[in-house]
CSV table of C-alpha atoms and ligand atoms in Angstrom, one decimal:
chain,number,residue,atom,x,y,z
A,156,UNK,CA,105.3,107.2,104.5
A,157,UNK,CA,107.4,105.2,102.0
A,158,UNK,CA,108.0,101.5,102.2
A,159,UNK,CA,111.6,102.2,102.9
A,160,UNK,CA,110.6,104.4,105.9
A,161,UNK,CA,108.1,101.9,107.4
A,162,UNK,CA,110.3,98.9,106.7
A,163,UNK,CA,112.6,97.7,109.4
A,164,UNK,CA,114.0,94.3,109.9
A,165,UNK,CA,113.0,93.2,113.3
A,166,UNK,CA,116.1,91.2,114.0
A,167,UNK,CA,119.8,91.5,113.0
A,168,UNK,CA,120.9,89.1,110.2
A,169,UNK,CA,122.8,86.7,112.5
A,170,UNK,CA,119.8,86.1,114.7
A,171,UNK,CA,117.6,85.6,111.7
A,172,UNK,CA,120.0,83.0,110.5
A,173,UNK,CA,120.4,81.1,113.8
A,174,UNK,CA,117.1,79.2,113.6
A,175,UNK,CA,118.3,77.8,110.3
A,176,UNK,CA,120.8,75.6,112.2
A,177,UNK,CA,123.5,76.4,109.7
A,178,UNK,CA,124.4,73.2,108.0
A,179,UNK,CA,126.9,74.4,105.5
A,180,UNK,CA,129.7,71.9,105.0
A,181,UNK,CA,132.1,74.4,103.6
A,182,UNK,CA,132.5,72.8,100.3
A,183,UNK,CA,133.9,74.8,97.5
A,184,UNK,CA,133.0,74.4,93.8
A,185,UNK,CA,136.0,72.4,92.9
A,186,UNK,CA,135.5,69.9,95.6
A,187,UNK,CA,131.9,69.1,95.0
A,188,UNK,CA,130.8,66.4,92.6
A,189,UNK,CA,128.9,68.3,89.9
A,190,UNK,CA,126.3,65.6,89.4
A,191,UNK,CA,123.5,66.8,91.6
A,192,UNK,CA,124.5,70.5,91.1
A,193,UNK,CA,123.0,73.0,88.7
A,194,UNK,CA,126.3,74.9,88.4
A,195,UNK,CA,129.4,75.3,90.4
A,196,UNK,CA,128.7,76.8,93.8
A,197,UNK,CA,129.8,80.3,92.9
A,198,UNK,CA,127.4,80.7,90.0
A,199,UNK,CA,123.7,80.6,91.0
A,200,UNK,CA,120.9,80.3,88.5
A,201,UNK,CA,117.8,82.3,89.1
A,202,UNK,CA,114.6,81.8,87.0
A,203,UNK,CA,111.6,84.1,86.8
A,204,UNK,CA,108.6,84.5,84.6
A,205,UNK,CA,108.5,88.3,84.8
A,206,UNK,CA,109.2,90.8,82.0
A,207,UNK,CA,112.6,92.4,82.5
A,208,UNK,CA,110.9,95.8,83.2
A,209,UNK,CA,108.9,94.4,86.2
A,210,UNK,CA,109.9,96.0,89.5
A,211,UNK,CA,111.0,92.7,91.0
A,212,UNK,CA,112.9,91.7,87.8
A,213,UNK,CA,114.8,94.9,88.3
A,214,UNK,CA,115.5,94.0,91.9
A,215,UNK,CA,117.0,90.7,90.8
A,216,UNK,CA,119.5,92.5,88.5
A,217,UNK,CA,120.4,94.7,91.5
A,218,UNK,CA,120.9,91.4,93.5
A,219,UNK,CA,123.2,90.1,90.8
A,220,UNK,CA,125.4,93.3,91.1
A,221,UNK,CA,125.4,93.2,94.9
A,222,UNK,CA,126.3,89.5,95.0
A,223,UNK,CA,129.2,90.1,92.6
A,224,UNK,CA,130.5,93.1,94.5
A,225,UNK,CA,130.1,91.7,98.0
A,226,UNK,CA,132.0,88.5,97.0
A,227,UNK,CA,134.7,90.3,95.0
A,228,UNK,CA,133.5,88.5,92.0
A,229,UNK,CA,133.6,85.0,93.4
A,230,UNK,CA,129.8,84.7,93.4
A,231,UNK,CA,127.7,85.3,90.3
A,232,UNK,CA,124.0,85.3,89.5
A,233,UNK,CA,122.8,84.1,86.1
A,234,UNK,CA,119.3,85.2,85.5
A,235,UNK,CA,116.8,83.5,83.2
A,236,UNK,CA,114.0,86.0,82.8
A,237,UNK,CA,110.7,86.2,81.0
A,238,UNK,CA,109.6,82.6,81.5
A,239,UNK,CA,112.6,81.3,79.3
A,240,UNK,CA,112.7,78.3,81.6
A,241,UNK,CA,109.0,77.8,81.6
A,242,UNK,CA,106.2,78.8,84.0
A,243,UNK,CA,106.8,79.4,87.7
A,244,UNK,CA,105.4,76.0,88.5
A,245,UNK,CA,107.8,74.4,85.9
A,246,UNK,CA,110.7,76.3,87.4
A,247,UNK,CA,109.9,75.3,90.9
A,248,UNK,CA,110.2,71.7,89.6
A,249,UNK,CA,113.5,72.5,88.0
A,250,UNK,CA,114.7,73.9,91.3
A,251,UNK,CA,113.8,70.6,93.0
A,252,UNK,CA,115.8,68.6,90.6
A,253,UNK,CA,118.8,70.9,90.7
A,254,UNK,CA,118.5,72.7,87.3
A,255,UNK,CA,117.9,76.1,89.0
A,256,UNK,CA,119.1,77.4,92.3
A,257,UNK,CA,116.6,80.3,92.9
A,258,UNK,CA,113.1,80.9,91.6
A,259,UNK,CA,110.8,83.9,91.8
A,260,UNK,CA,107.3,83.0,93.0
A,261,UNK,CA,104.4,85.0,94.4
A,262,UNK,CA,102.6,83.7,97.5
A,263,UNK,CA,99.9,82.6,95.1
A,264,UNK,CA,102.2,80.3,93.2
A,265,UNK,CA,103.7,79.0,96.4
A,266,UNK,CA,100.3,78.1,97.9
A,267,UNK,CA,100.2,74.9,95.6
A,268,UNK,CA,103.5,73.8,97.0
A,269,UNK,CA,102.7,74.4,100.7
A,270,UNK,CA,99.4,75.7,102.2
A,271,UNK,CA,101.4,77.8,104.8
A,272,UNK,CA,101.4,80.4,102.0
A,273,UNK,CA,97.6,80.5,101.6
A,274,UNK,CA,97.2,83.1,104.4
A,275,UNK,CA,98.8,85.7,102.1
A,276,UNK,CA,96.1,85.1,99.5
A,277,UNK,CA,93.2,85.9,101.9
A,278,UNK,CA,91.4,89.0,100.7
A,279,UNK,CA,91.5,92.1,102.9
A,280,UNK,CA,94.1,90.6,105.2
A,281,UNK,CA,96.1,93.8,105.7
A,282,UNK,CA,94.5,97.1,106.6
A,283,UNK,CA,97.5,99.1,105.4
A,284,UNK,CA,100.9,98.7,103.8
A,285,UNK,CA,102.5,99.3,107.2
A,286,UNK,CA,100.6,96.2,108.5
A,287,UNK,CA,101.8,94.3,105.4
A,288,UNK,CA,105.4,95.3,106.2
A,289,UNK,CA,105.1,94.4,109.8
A,290,UNK,CA,103.9,90.9,109.0
A,291,UNK,CA,105.8,90.0,105.9
A,292,UNK,CA,109.1,91.4,107.0
A,293,UNK,CA,108.8,90.5,110.6
A,294,UNK,CA,108.9,87.2,112.5
A,295,UNK,CA,105.7,85.8,111.1
A,296,UNK,CA,107.0,86.3,107.5
A,297,UNK,CA,110.3,84.8,108.4
A,298,UNK,CA,108.7,81.7,109.9
A,299,UNK,CA,106.5,81.2,106.8
A,300,UNK,CA,109.6,81.7,104.6
A,301,UNK,CA,111.5,79.0,106.5
A,302,UNK,CA,108.6,76.6,106.8
A,303,UNK,CA,109.3,74.6,103.6
A,304,UNK,CA,113.0,73.8,104.1
A,305,UNK,CA,112.4,70.1,104.3
A,306,UNK,CA,110.4,70.2,101.0
A,307,UNK,CA,113.6,71.2,99.2
A,308,UNK,CA,113.2,75.0,99.1
A,309,UNK,CA,112.5,78.0,101.2
A,310,UNK,CA,112.1,81.7,100.7
A,311,UNK,CA,115.2,83.9,101.1
A,312,UNK,CA,113.7,87.3,100.2
A,313,UNK,CA,110.3,89.0,100.1
A,314,UNK,CA,109.1,91.9,97.9
A,315,UNK,CA,106.2,94.3,98.2
A,316,UNK,CA,103.4,94.1,95.6
A,317,UNK,CA,100.8,96.7,96.4
A,318,UNK,CA,97.1,96.0,96.2
A,319,UNK,CA,95.5,93.9,93.5
A,320,UNK,CA,92.2,95.0,91.9
A,321,UNK,CA,90.1,93.9,88.9
A,322,UNK,CA,90.5,95.2,85.4
A,323,UNK,CA,88.3,94.6,82.3
A,324,UNK,CA,86.7,96.3,79.4
A,325,UNK,CA,83.8,97.3,81.7
A,326,UNK,CA,83.8,98.7,85.2
A,327,UNK,CA,83.3,96.2,88.1
A,328,UNK,CA,81.7,98.2,90.8
A,329,UNK,CA,80.0,95.4,92.8
A,330,UNK,CA,80.3,91.6,93.0
A,331,UNK,CA,77.2,91.4,90.8
A,332,UNK,CA,79.2,92.9,87.9
A,333,UNK,CA,81.5,89.8,87.9
A,334,UNK,CA,78.6,87.5,87.0
A,335,UNK,CA,79.5,85.5,83.8
A,336,UNK,CA,82.9,87.0,83.7
A,337,UNK,CA,86.0,84.8,83.3
A,338,UNK,CA,88.7,86.4,85.4
A,339,UNK,CA,92.3,85.4,85.0
A,340,UNK,CA,93.9,84.4,88.4
A,341,UNK,CA,97.2,82.9,89.5
A,342,UNK,CA,97.1,79.2,90.3
A,343,UNK,CA,96.1,79.8,94.0
A,344,UNK,CA,93.2,77.8,95.4
A,345,UNK,CA,92.4,80.6,97.8
A,346,UNK,CA,92.2,83.2,95.0
A,347,UNK,CA,90.1,80.8,92.9
A,348,UNK,CA,87.6,80.4,95.8
A,349,UNK,CA,87.7,84.2,96.4
A,350,UNK,CA,86.5,84.9,92.8
A,351,UNK,CA,83.8,82.2,93.1
A,352,UNK,CA,82.5,83.8,96.2
A,353,UNK,CA,82.4,87.2,94.5
A,354,UNK,CA,80.4,85.6,91.7
A,355,UNK,CA,82.9,85.5,88.8
A,356,UNK,CA,84.5,82.5,87.0
A,357,UNK,CA,88.2,82.1,88.0
A,358,UNK,CA,90.5,81.0,85.1
A,359,UNK,CA,94.1,80.3,86.0
A,360,UNK,CA,96.5,81.6,83.3
A,361,UNK,CA,100.3,82.0,83.4
A,362,UNK,CA,101.4,85.6,83.9
A,363,UNK,CA,103.2,85.8,80.6
A,364,UNK,CA,100.1,84.6,78.7
A,365,UNK,CA,97.5,87.0,80.1
A,366,UNK,CA,97.9,89.6,77.4
A,367,UNK,CA,97.0,87.2,74.6
A,368,UNK,CA,94.3,85.6,76.8
A,369,UNK,CA,92.7,89.1,77.2
A,370,UNK,CA,93.2,89.8,73.5
A,371,UNK,CA,91.6,86.6,72.4
A,372,UNK,CA,88.7,86.7,74.9
A,373,UNK,CA,89.9,83.6,76.7
A,374,UNK,CA,89.4,85.7,79.8
A,375,UNK,CA,87.2,88.8,80.2
A,376,UNK,CA,89.3,90.4,82.8
A,377,UNK,CA,92.2,90.0,85.3
A,378,UNK,CA,93.4,91.4,88.5
A,379,UNK,CA,96.7,92.8,89.6
A,380,UNK,CA,98.5,95.8,91.1
A,381,UNK,CA,98.7,99.1,89.1
A,382,UNK,CA,102.5,98.8,88.1
A,383,UNK,CA,101.9,95.3,86.7
A,384,UNK,CA,98.7,96.4,84.9
A,385,UNK,CA,100.8,99.1,83.1
A,386,UNK,CA,104.1,97.2,82.7
A,387,UNK,CA,102.3,94.3,80.9
A,388,UNK,CA,100.3,96.8,78.8
A,389,UNK,CA,97.1,95.0,79.9
A,390,UNK,CA,95.8,98.6,80.3
A,391,UNK,CA,95.6,98.8,76.5
A,392,UNK,CA,93.1,95.9,76.4
A,393,UNK,CA,91.2,96.2,79.6
A,394,UNK,CA,90.6,99.9,80.2
A,395,UNK,CA,88.7,100.0,83.4
A,396,UNK,CA,90.7,99.4,86.6
A,397,UNK,CA,88.1,98.9,89.4
A,398,UNK,CA,89.8,99.5,92.7
A,399,UNK,CA,88.3,97.0,95.1
A,400,UNK,CA,91.9,96.3,96.4
A,401,UNK,CA,91.0,92.7,97.3
A,402,UNK,CA,94.5,91.3,98.0
A,403,UNK,CA,98.1,92.3,98.8
A,404,UNK,CA,100.1,89.3,97.8
A,405,UNK,CA,103.8,89.4,98.5
A,406,UNK,CA,106.4,88.1,96.0
A,407,UNK,CA,109.2,85.8,97.2
A,408,UNK,CA,112.6,84.7,96.0
A,409,UNK,CA,112.9,81.0,96.8
A,410,UNK,CA,116.1,79.1,97.0
A,411,UNK,CA,116.8,75.4,96.8
A,412,UNK,CA,117.6,73.9,100.2
A,413,UNK,CA,120.4,71.8,98.6
A,414,UNK,CA,122.0,74.9,97.0
A,415,UNK,CA,121.8,76.7,100.3
A,416,UNK,CA,123.5,73.8,102.2
A,417,UNK,CA,126.2,73.6,99.6
A,418,UNK,CA,127.3,77.2,100.3
A,419,UNK,CA,129.7,77.8,103.1
A,420,UNK,CA,128.8,80.2,106.0
A,421,UNK,CA,130.4,83.2,104.3
A,422,UNK,CA,128.7,82.6,101.0
A,423,UNK,CA,125.3,82.2,102.8
A,424,UNK,CA,125.9,85.5,104.5
A,425,UNK,CA,126.9,87.3,101.4
A,426,UNK,CA,123.8,85.9,99.5
A,427,UNK,CA,121.5,86.8,102.4
A,428,UNK,CA,122.9,90.4,102.6
A,429,UNK,CA,122.7,90.9,98.9
A,430,UNK,CA,119.0,89.7,99.0
A,431,UNK,CA,118.3,92.2,101.8
A,432,UNK,CA,119.8,95.0,99.6
A,433,UNK,CA,117.6,93.9,96.8
A,434,UNK,CA,114.5,94.1,99.0
A,435,UNK,CA,115.3,97.6,100.1
A,436,UNK,CA,116.1,98.6,96.5
A,437,UNK,CA,112.7,97.2,95.4
A,438,UNK,CA,110.8,99.0,98.1
A,439,UNK,CA,112.1,102.4,97.0
A,440,UNK,CA,111.6,101.5,93.4
A,441,UNK,CA,108.1,100.3,94.1
A,442,UNK,CA,107.1,103.7,95.6
A,443,UNK,CA,108.5,105.5,92.5
A,444,UNK,CA,106.9,103.1,89.9
A,445,UNK,CA,103.6,102.9,91.8
A,446,UNK,CA,103.3,106.7,91.6
A,447,UNK,CA,104.2,106.9,87.9
A,448,UNK,CA,102.1,104.0,86.9
A,449,UNK,CA,98.7,105.7,87.5
A,450,UNK,CA,99.6,108.5,85.2
A,451,UNK,CA,101.0,106.1,82.6
A,452,UNK,CA,97.8,104.0,82.7
A,453,UNK,CA,95.8,107.2,82.1
A,454,UNK,CA,98.0,108.0,79.1
A,455,UNK,CA,97.3,104.5,77.8
A,456,UNK,CA,93.6,105.4,78.0
A,457,UNK,CA,92.8,103.6,81.2
A,458,UNK,CA,90.2,104.8,83.7
A,459,UNK,CA,90.3,104.2,87.5
A,460,UNK,CA,86.9,103.3,88.9
A,461,UNK,CA,85.7,103.6,92.5
A,462,UNK,CA,83.8,100.6,93.7
A,463,UNK,CA,81.6,99.5,96.6
A,464,UNK,CA,84.5,97.9,98.5
A,465,UNK,CA,82.3,96.9,101.5
A,466,UNK,CA,80.2,94.6,99.1
A,467,UNK,CA,83.3,92.8,98.0
A,468,UNK,CA,84.5,92.5,101.6
A,469,UNK,CA,81.2,91.0,102.6
A,470,UNK,CA,81.1,88.5,99.7
A,471,UNK,CA,84.4,86.9,100.8
A,472,UNK,CA,83.7,86.5,104.5
A,473,UNK,CA,83.1,82.7,104.2
A,474,UNK,CA,86.6,82.3,103.0
A,475,UNK,CA,87.9,83.1,106.5
A,476,UNK,CA,85.9,80.3,108.0
A,477,UNK,CA,87.0,77.9,105.3
A,478,UNK,CA,90.6,78.9,105.8
A,479,UNK,CA,90.3,78.2,109.5
A,480,UNK,CA,88.7,74.8,108.9
A,481,UNK,CA,90.6,73.6,105.9
A,482,UNK,CA,94.2,74.6,106.4
A,483,UNK,CA,96.4,73.6,109.3
A,484,UNK,CA,97.3,77.2,109.9
A,485,UNK,CA,94.4,78.9,111.6
A,486,UNK,CA,96.8,80.1,114.3
A,487,UNK,CA,98.8,82.1,111.7
A,488,UNK,CA,95.8,84.2,111.0
A,489,UNK,CA,95.2,85.0,114.7
A,490,UNK,CA,98.8,86.0,115.0
A,491,UNK,CA,98.6,88.2,112.0
A,492,UNK,CA,95.6,89.9,113.5
A,493,UNK,CA,97.3,90.4,116.9
A,494,UNK,CA,100.4,91.8,115.2
A,495,UNK,CA,98.2,94.3,113.2
A,496,UNK,CA,96.4,95.3,116.4
A,497,UNK,CA,99.6,95.9,118.3
A,498,UNK,CA,101.0,97.9,115.4
A,499,UNK,CA,97.9,100.1,115.5
A,500,UNK,CA,98.2,100.9,119.2
A,501,UNK,CA,99.4,104.5,119.8
A,502,UNK,CA,103.0,104.6,120.8
A,503,UNK,CA,103.7,105.8,124.4
B,638,LIG,C1,102.5,90.5,90.0
B,638,LIG,C2,103.5,89.8,90.9
B,638,LIG,C3,104.1,88.6,90.1
B,638,LIG,C4,103.0,87.7,89.7
B,638,LIG,C5,102.0,88.4,88.8
B,638,LIG,C6,100.8,87.6,88.4
B,638,LIG,O1,103.1,91.1,88.9
B,638,LIG,O2,104.6,90.7,91.2
B,638,LIG,O3,104.9,87.8,91.0
B,638,LIG,O4,103.5,86.6,89.0
B,638,LIG,O5,101.5,89.5,89.6
B,638,LIG,O6,99.7,88.0,88.5
B,638,LIG,O7,101.1,86.4,87.9
């Protein structure tokens, strides 16, 4: 079943917006003092550190088209791709001080801004893509996405990102194979701990710098989903893709709370709808690119390796206990488990 088929928003748009306690003051561009504003309220600036061929970067171009169409040209999206504005962490800072309105960030990047996002970095959290969809695009995902509003940003859209596995110039079949290996990770404390528990040496590197880090031996391997492995051409340098499928980390589009509040009700609704369109577009595109990517990887000389998945699962068990003890969000994990169990019940 494709993402598009399994995906269903649980609630209609209006009820999803209600808890936001709409605070728009109905200001229009011309009336607002431009001092604290990145741009006038009709032109939103989105920064991301992805290559323009990345599936989510393509979804943002779709979002730009949708926004323009739905607003009859009165709302525009200006995209700064490819880390032009710096790393994701830098751009999150720029969003806080008003230089950007929207920033792409995976749940791994977001974990350093609020530990409500750490749950999405737990290994083997979802048993299937259907469970992922149920949680990320359902009420739990919505609650997490809204949780940081008083920190100056929140997530307005979510995107699928498949399973992440290891790749290197040698196969990694068991955790013991990771010994003495420097593995590139995103800057997520949970991921860093996961690699430590598996026996490797976690090394945070910005996404756009991984190719040269692999080339220069700064890292011995990395981990990602198959489309990213191919699109970045990491497959040329690290030819063994070992499918332990340790995580399934969603991507998010975050928006500045100040920008959101500056938009009037209609503009908020147009933006939200255009984002939903981009989510649906990305799901379909993901299915297509995911299927093509395996073949492309093989054409680039890559080999897919079967691994002892149970050994990786066992190695990371302590992470669950640590998560329960160290974050204030143990109940989120229980709710995710309950949601997955309910979803797995046979329908009457
Ligand atoms: C994936 C994900 C990106 C993320 C990247 C990474 O490509 O879609 O959002 O930045 O992995 O590993 O940094």
